[in-house]
Short mmCIF file of C-alpha atoms and ligand atoms in Angstrom, two decimals:
data_model
loop_
_atom_site.label_atom_id
_atom_site.label_comp_id
_atom_site.label_asym_id
_atom_site.label_seq_id
_atom_site.Cartn_x
_atom_site.Cartn_y
_atom_site.Cartn_z
CA ALA A 1 4.06 -40.97 18.47
CA ALA A 2 4.95 -37.56 17.18
CA LYS A 3 6.57 -36.80 20.49
CA SER A 4 8.85 -39.83 20.60
CA ALA A 5 9.65 -39.59 16.89
CA GLY A 6 10.45 -35.93 17.39
CA ARG A 7 12.69 -36.54 20.38
CA GLY A 8 15.88 -37.17 18.52
CA ARG A 9 15.19 -34.48 15.97
CA VAL A 10 14.61 -31.66 18.37
CA VAL A 11 18.35 -31.08 18.63
CA VAL A 12 18.64 -30.08 14.95
CA PHE A 13 15.89 -27.58 15.58
CA ASP A 14 17.13 -24.58 17.47
CA PRO A 15 14.63 -23.10 19.94
CA SER A 16 14.15 -19.91 17.95
CA MET A 17 13.20 -21.94 14.86
CA ARG A 18 10.73 -23.92 16.89
CA ALA A 19 9.27 -20.71 18.26
CA ALA A 20 8.95 -19.36 14.72
CA VAL A 21 7.03 -22.44 13.59
CA VAL A 22 4.68 -22.28 16.56
CA GLU A 23 4.18 -18.57 15.98
CA ARG A 24 3.44 -19.09 12.32
CA ARG A 25 0.83 -21.79 13.11
CA GLU A 26 -0.81 -19.50 15.63
CA LEU A 27 -0.84 -16.68 13.11
CA GLU A 28 -2.41 -18.95 10.50
CA ARG A 29 -5.09 -20.11 12.90
CA GLU A 30 -5.98 -16.62 14.03
CA LEU A 31 -5.96 -15.19 10.52
CA GLN A 32 -8.59 -17.70 9.35
CA GLY A 33 -11.23 -15.96 11.44
CA ALA A 34 -9.95 -12.40 11.26
CA LEU A 35 -12.16 -11.08 8.46
CA ALA A 36 -15.39 -12.70 9.69
CA GLY A 37 -14.48 -11.67 13.23
CA GLY A 38 -14.30 -8.00 12.28
CA GLN A 39 -10.61 -7.81 13.25
CA LEU A 40 -9.49 -6.16 10.02
CA ARG A 41 -9.78 -2.47 9.32
CA LEU A 42 -8.34 0.11 6.96
CA VAL A 43 -6.36 3.16 7.91
CA TYR A 44 -5.79 5.99 5.46
CA GLN A 45 -2.59 7.92 4.81
CA PRO A 46 -3.03 11.30 3.12
CA VAL A 47 -1.31 11.96 -0.21
CA VAL A 48 -0.33 15.61 -0.22
CA GLY A 49 0.20 18.04 -3.07
CA LEU A 50 3.58 19.63 -2.38
CA ALA A 51 2.72 22.91 -4.07
CA GLY A 52 -0.09 23.86 -1.72
CA SER A 53 0.07 21.21 1.03
CA THR A 54 -3.43 20.08 0.09
CA VAL A 55 -4.74 16.53 0.57
CA VAL A 56 -5.37 15.15 -2.92
CA GLY A 57 -6.08 11.58 -1.92
CA PHE A 58 -5.39 8.69 0.44
CA GLU A 59 -3.69 5.31 0.44
CA ALA A 60 -5.72 2.61 2.18
CA LEU A 61 -3.52 0.43 4.41
CA LEU A 62 -4.75 -2.76 5.99
CA ARG A 63 -4.56 -3.32 9.75
CA TRP A 64 -5.13 -6.48 11.73
CA SER A 65 -5.54 -6.47 15.45
CA SER A 66 -5.81 -10.02 16.73
CA PRO A 67 -7.43 -10.43 20.17
CA THR A 68 -4.76 -12.98 21.14
CA LEU A 69 -1.69 -11.86 19.18
CA GLY A 70 -2.19 -8.09 19.19
CA PRO A 71 -1.54 -5.82 16.20
CA ILE A 72 0.29 -7.50 13.32
CA SER A 73 1.84 -5.66 10.39
CA PRO A 74 0.55 -6.28 6.85
CA ASP A 75 4.13 -7.04 5.79
CA ARG A 76 3.82 -10.11 8.03
CA PHE A 77 0.24 -11.27 7.55
CA VAL A 78 -0.41 -10.52 3.86
CA PRO A 79 2.06 -13.24 2.74
CA VAL A 80 0.39 -15.67 5.16
CA ALA A 81 -3.04 -14.73 3.78
CA GLU A 82 -1.65 -15.47 0.32
CA ASP A 83 -0.38 -18.90 1.37
CA LEU A 84 -3.71 -19.77 3.00
CA ASP A 85 -5.68 -18.63 -0.02
CA LEU A 86 -7.40 -15.98 2.07
CA ILE A 87 -6.07 -12.98 0.17
CA GLY A 88 -8.85 -13.07 -2.44
CA GLU A 89 -11.55 -12.67 0.17
CA ILE A 90 -9.58 -10.12 2.18
CA GLY A 91 -8.60 -8.18 -0.94
CA ALA A 92 -12.21 -8.02 -2.11
CA TRP A 93 -13.21 -6.62 1.28
CA VAL A 94 -10.39 -4.03 1.13
CA LEU A 95 -11.57 -2.89 -2.31
CA ARG A 96 -15.22 -2.59 -1.25
CA GLU A 97 -14.34 -0.75 1.95
CA ALA A 98 -11.83 1.64 0.35
CA CYS A 99 -14.15 2.49 -2.56
CA ALA A 100 -17.14 3.04 -0.27
CA THR A 101 -15.10 5.31 1.98
CA ALA A 102 -13.71 7.33 -0.93
CA ALA A 103 -17.15 7.73 -2.48
CA GLU A 104 -18.55 8.95 0.83
CA TRP A 105 -15.73 11.43 1.39
CA ARG A 106 -16.13 12.77 -2.14
CA ARG A 107 -19.85 13.31 -1.58
CA ARG A 108 -19.34 14.98 1.78
CA SER A 109 -16.62 17.26 0.47
CA GLY A 110 -18.80 18.35 -2.44
CA GLY A 111 -17.55 16.70 -5.62
CA SER A 112 -13.85 16.72 -4.89
CA GLU A 113 -11.34 14.99 -7.12
CA LEU A 114 -10.12 12.89 -4.20
CA THR A 115 -8.29 9.66 -5.14
CA MET A 116 -8.05 6.38 -3.23
CA ALA A 117 -5.06 4.07 -3.65
CA VAL A 118 -5.35 0.37 -2.83
CA ASN A 119 -2.45 -2.09 -2.62
CA VAL A 120 -2.72 -5.24 -4.70
CA SER A 121 -0.37 -8.16 -4.03
CA ALA A 122 1.21 -10.48 -6.60
CA VAL A 123 -1.24 -13.26 -5.85
CA GLN A 124 -4.20 -10.89 -6.20
CA LEU A 125 -2.87 -9.63 -9.51
CA ALA A 126 -2.54 -13.18 -10.80
CA SER A 127 -6.11 -14.04 -9.84
CA PRO A 128 -8.82 -14.00 -12.51
CA ASP A 129 -11.22 -12.67 -9.83
CA LEU A 130 -9.57 -9.26 -9.50
CA VAL A 131 -11.29 -7.51 -12.41
CA GLY A 132 -14.71 -8.64 -11.16
CA GLN A 133 -13.92 -7.56 -7.60
CA ILE A 134 -12.96 -4.09 -8.77
CA THR A 135 -15.99 -3.75 -11.03
CA GLU A 136 -18.22 -4.72 -8.11
CA ALA A 137 -16.56 -2.38 -5.62
CA LEU A 138 -16.90 0.54 -8.04
CA ALA A 139 -20.54 -0.26 -8.87
CA ALA A 140 -21.54 -0.75 -5.23
CA SER A 141 -19.93 2.50 -4.11
CA GLY A 142 -20.60 4.71 -7.10
CA LEU A 143 -16.93 5.74 -7.08
CA PRO A 144 -15.73 6.72 -10.56
CA ALA A 145 -13.08 4.32 -11.82
CA SER A 146 -10.68 7.21 -12.42
CA ALA A 147 -10.63 7.87 -8.66
CA LEU A 148 -9.23 4.42 -7.87
CA ILE A 149 -5.50 3.80 -8.04
CA LEU A 150 -4.17 0.25 -7.79
CA GLU A 151 -0.67 0.00 -6.36
CA VAL A 152 1.41 -2.92 -7.60
CA THR A 153 5.06 -3.64 -6.83
CA GLU A 154 7.66 -4.60 -9.36
CA THR A 155 8.10 -7.95 -7.63
CA ALA A 156 4.44 -8.66 -8.41
CA LEU A 157 5.27 -8.33 -12.10
CA VAL A 158 8.43 -10.39 -12.07
CA ARG A 159 6.92 -13.88 -11.79
CA ASP A 160 4.83 -13.76 -14.92
CA PRO A 161 5.51 -10.59 -16.89
CA ASP A 162 3.34 -11.51 -19.89
CA GLY A 163 0.35 -12.51 -17.76
CA ALA A 164 0.82 -9.38 -15.65
CA ALA A 165 0.93 -7.12 -18.69
CA GLU A 166 -2.32 -8.61 -19.90
CA ARG A 167 -4.02 -8.18 -16.53
CA LEU A 168 -2.78 -4.65 -16.06
CA ALA A 169 -4.17 -3.76 -19.48
CA ALA A 170 -7.54 -5.25 -18.50
CA LEU A 171 -7.53 -3.23 -15.29
CA ARG A 172 -6.65 -0.03 -17.10
CA ALA A 173 -9.47 -0.71 -19.53
CA LEU A 174 -11.84 -0.38 -16.56
CA GLY A 175 -10.62 3.19 -16.25
CA VAL A 176 -8.73 2.73 -12.98
CA ARG A 177 -5.20 4.09 -12.67
CA LEU A 178 -2.10 2.04 -11.91
CA ALA A 179 0.81 2.94 -9.67
CA LEU A 180 4.18 1.23 -9.50
CA ASP A 181 4.83 1.01 -5.75
CA ASP A 182 8.26 0.98 -4.07
CA PHE A 183 9.74 2.07 -7.38
CA GLY A 184 13.48 1.58 -7.72
CA THR A 185 13.76 -1.35 -5.31
CA GLY A 186 12.84 -4.13 -7.75
CA TYR A 187 14.99 -6.06 -10.15
CA SER A 188 14.74 -4.16 -13.37
CA SER A 189 12.67 -1.08 -12.87
CA LEU A 190 13.52 0.46 -16.21
CA SER A 191 12.53 -2.46 -18.38
CA TYR A 192 9.23 -2.68 -16.49
CA LEU A 193 8.41 0.87 -17.39
CA ARG A 194 8.79 -0.07 -21.03
CA GLN A 195 6.73 -3.23 -20.73
CA PHE A 196 3.89 -2.09 -18.47
CA THR A 197 1.77 1.01 -18.90
CA VAL A 198 1.35 2.72 -15.55
CA ASP A 199 0.15 6.16 -14.53
CA VAL A 200 1.95 6.81 -11.27
CA LEU A 201 5.46 6.15 -9.92
CA LYS A 202 5.88 5.91 -6.17
CA ILE A 203 9.51 6.53 -5.33
CA ASP A 204 10.49 4.19 -2.50
CA ARG A 205 11.21 5.56 0.95
CA SER A 206 14.77 4.13 0.83
CA PHE A 207 15.60 6.79 -1.81
CA ILE A 208 13.72 9.61 -0.11
CA SER A 209 15.63 8.95 3.12
CA THR A 210 18.91 9.73 1.31
CA ILE A 211 17.81 13.38 1.03
CA GLN A 212 19.59 14.86 4.02
CA SER A 213 20.90 18.25 2.97
CA ASP A 214 20.29 21.03 0.46
CA GLU A 215 21.71 18.84 -2.28
CA LEU A 216 19.24 16.53 -3.99
CA PRO A 217 20.96 13.12 -4.43
CA PRO A 218 21.43 12.47 -8.19
CA ILE A 219 19.50 9.21 -8.11
CA VAL A 220 16.45 10.88 -6.64
CA ARG A 221 16.68 13.62 -9.24
CA GLY A 222 17.03 10.93 -11.90
CA LEU A 223 13.91 9.10 -10.73
CA ILE A 224 11.89 12.31 -10.73
CA ASP A 225 13.18 13.29 -14.17
CA LEU A 226 12.42 9.82 -15.48
CA GLY A 227 8.83 10.02 -14.26
CA ARG A 228 8.40 13.44 -15.76
CA THR A 229 9.87 12.38 -19.11
CA LEU A 230 7.39 9.50 -19.26
CA ASP A 231 4.58 11.85 -18.27
CA LEU A 232 3.84 9.93 -15.06
CA GLU A 233 2.58 11.32 -11.80
CA ILE A 234 5.29 11.04 -9.13
CA VAL A 235 4.67 10.35 -5.46
CA ALA A 236 7.52 10.47 -2.95
CA GLU A 237 6.99 7.86 -0.20
CA GLY A 238 8.06 8.20 3.40
CA VAL A 239 8.78 11.93 3.58
CA GLU A 240 9.79 12.54 7.18
CA THR A 241 11.64 15.88 7.24
CA ALA A 242 11.09 19.44 6.07
CA VAL A 243 14.41 19.28 4.18
CA GLN A 244 13.13 16.32 2.18
CA ARG A 245 9.84 18.10 1.45
CA ASP A 246 11.58 21.28 0.33
CA GLN A 247 14.07 19.47 -1.89
CA LEU A 248 11.32 17.44 -3.53
CA ALA A 249 9.18 20.52 -4.10
CA ALA A 250 12.17 22.32 -5.63
CA ALA A 251 12.65 19.38 -8.00
CA ARG A 252 8.96 19.71 -8.92
CA CYS A 253 7.90 16.38 -7.49
CA GLU A 254 4.15 16.97 -7.21
CA LEU A 255 2.95 14.56 -4.56
CA ALA A 256 4.19 13.07 -1.30
CA GLN A 257 3.23 10.88 1.61
CA GLY A 258 4.96 10.53 4.94
CA TYR A 259 5.01 11.03 8.66
CA LEU A 260 5.94 14.71 8.14
CA PHE A 261 2.42 15.30 6.84
CA ALA A 262 0.47 12.50 8.51
CA PRO A 263 0.82 8.84 9.46
CA PRO A 264 -1.90 6.43 8.35
CA LEU A 265 -5.05 7.69 10.11
CA GLU A 266 -8.16 5.99 11.42
CA ALA A 267 -11.13 6.65 9.11
CA ASP A 268 -12.76 9.24 11.38
CA GLU A 269 -9.49 11.15 11.84
CA ALA A 270 -8.88 11.14 8.09
CA ALA A 271 -12.41 12.41 7.45
CA ARG A 272 -11.90 15.18 9.99
CA LEU A 273 -8.65 16.21 8.35
CA LEU A 274 -10.23 16.18 4.90
CA LEU A 275 -13.54 17.76 5.68
CA GLY A 276 -11.92 20.46 7.74
CA SER A 277 -13.92 20.33 10.94
CA PRO A 278 -11.84 21.75 13.76
CA PRO A 279 -9.67 19.22 15.57
CA LEU A 280 -11.13 18.21 18.92
CA ALA A 281 -8.52 20.08 20.92
CA ALA A 282 -9.28 23.33 19.12
CA ALA A 283 -13.05 22.87 19.36
CA ALA A 284 -12.80 22.49 23.12
CA ARG A 285 -11.22 25.91 23.60
P1 LIG B 301 3.44 0.22 0.95
O1 LIG B 301 2.24 0.12 0.08
O2 LIG B 301 4.72 0.59 0.31
O3 LIG B 301 3.02 1.23 2.11
C1 LIG B 301 3.89 2.16 2.69
C2 LIG B 301 4.28 1.76 4.11
O4 LIG B 301 5.12 2.80 4.66
C3 LIG B 301 3.09 1.65 5.06
O5 LIG B 301 3.41 0.60 5.97
C4 LIG B 301 3.09 3.00 5.77
O6 LIG B 301 2.46 2.96 7.03
C5 LIG B 301 4.56 3.27 5.88
N1 LIG B 301 4.89 4.70 5.94
C6 LIG B 301 4.18 5.76 5.45
N2 LIG B 301 4.83 6.94 5.67
C7 LIG B 301 5.99 6.62 6.31
C8 LIG B 301 7.10 7.42 6.79
O7 LIG B 301 7.16 8.65 6.68
N3 LIG B 301 8.13 6.72 7.37
C9 LIG B 301 8.10 5.37 7.53
N4 LIG B 301 9.13 4.79 8.14
N5 LIG B 301 7.07 4.60 7.07
C10 LIG B 301 6.04 5.22 6.46
P2 LIG B 301 2.33 -0.50 6.39
O8 LIG B 301 0.99 0.16 6.59
O9 LIG B 301 2.90 -1.29 7.51
O10 LIG B 301 2.22 -1.42 5.10
C11 LIG B 301 3.29 -2.21 4.67
C12 LIG B 301 3.02 -2.85 3.34
O11 LIG B 301 1.95 -3.82 3.44
C13 LIG B 301 2.56 -1.88 2.26
O12 LIG B 301 3.67 -1.19 1.71
C14 LIG B 301 1.86 -2.80 1.29
O13 LIG B 301 2.79 -3.40 0.43
C15 LIG B 301 1.29 -3.88 2.21
N6 LIG B 301 -0.16 -3.62 2.40
C16 LIG B 301 -0.77 -2.72 3.21
N7 LIG B 301 -2.11 -2.76 3.08
C17 LIG B 301 -2.37 -3.70 2.14
C18 LIG B 301 -3.59 -4.21 1.53
O14 LIG B 301 -4.72 -3.76 1.78
N8 LIG B 301 -3.44 -5.20 0.60
C19 LIG B 301 -2.22 -5.70 0.24
N9 LIG B 301 -2.16 -6.65 -0.68
N10 LIG B 301 -1.07 -5.24 0.78
C20 LIG B 301 -1.13 -4.25 1.71
MG1 LIG B 302 1.46 1.16 -1.37
MG1 LIG B 303 5.50 1.70 -1.10
MG1 LIG B 304 6.08 -1.49 0.52
#
């Protein structure tokens, strides 16, 4: 019946739209079993102190490799996980895994001050389960709350600013730190800074990529100055060139992430980088 009823309507549906719908259904089906099937993992991108090029922490980034669909970016599957009501379960796993890993790395590196940043989506932030999930992940791992940074985007705050302010305050009361991710790309960045208490500003890659010569673009300087005035830690995202690094260091931006230093790394690679064992190639010599 669906076939005959659909016959006349197929023409209003261009083939690429049909393909998109089929693809989305397939994605939904595969995602249902991804967590239980062990198809999700975290990779870790170093956060580097620009003064000494030291690794001060990591950002945990979710990866999904589907046996049938291949690797799929979190920008694509996180919104689907939200729609399917799977993000709570997945997010809880991310928190447990990231906290356990950070606690282990801190132990192995002898009481370091290493931080771990975890991304939290709008739907996660709106969920009453989040505080409990964080409390559990910290308790299970033994990671001090101050070592955990939750990254939220401005768009996550836009839907329900009052509710968000309340939840962020509850999270901060646990002792975890909050970062405003992709800063500068949202609707009204400045008013958010007044309304929400955060600890860290992550300047979006779209601004960092405008640094192309010895002259620091005024907007980038403005963002750094703003963070400093408000006594926030500033992280530059997506640093890809030495010119960008040098300009940011000269402007006294303390922290950076980006392909220039390291891409997101598999857990064992990140541990090797952090704990300073010789890279395999060097050890073989
Ligand atoms: P984000 O939190 O802003 O993460 C930064 C993205 O930039 C990451 O993409 C990272 O791999 C990429 N990146 C890092 N350095 C560079 C660079 O130098 N150049 C370029 N071109 N890109 C760089 P990724 O891993 O694909 O993640 C995309 C987004 O997905 C994240 O943006 C975050 O919003 C979301 N996401 C990732 N993991 C999670 C998670 O566990 N939970 C939730 N809710 N969202 C997540
Ligand atoms: Mg982030
Ligand atoms: Mg970001
Ligand atoms: Mg982003």
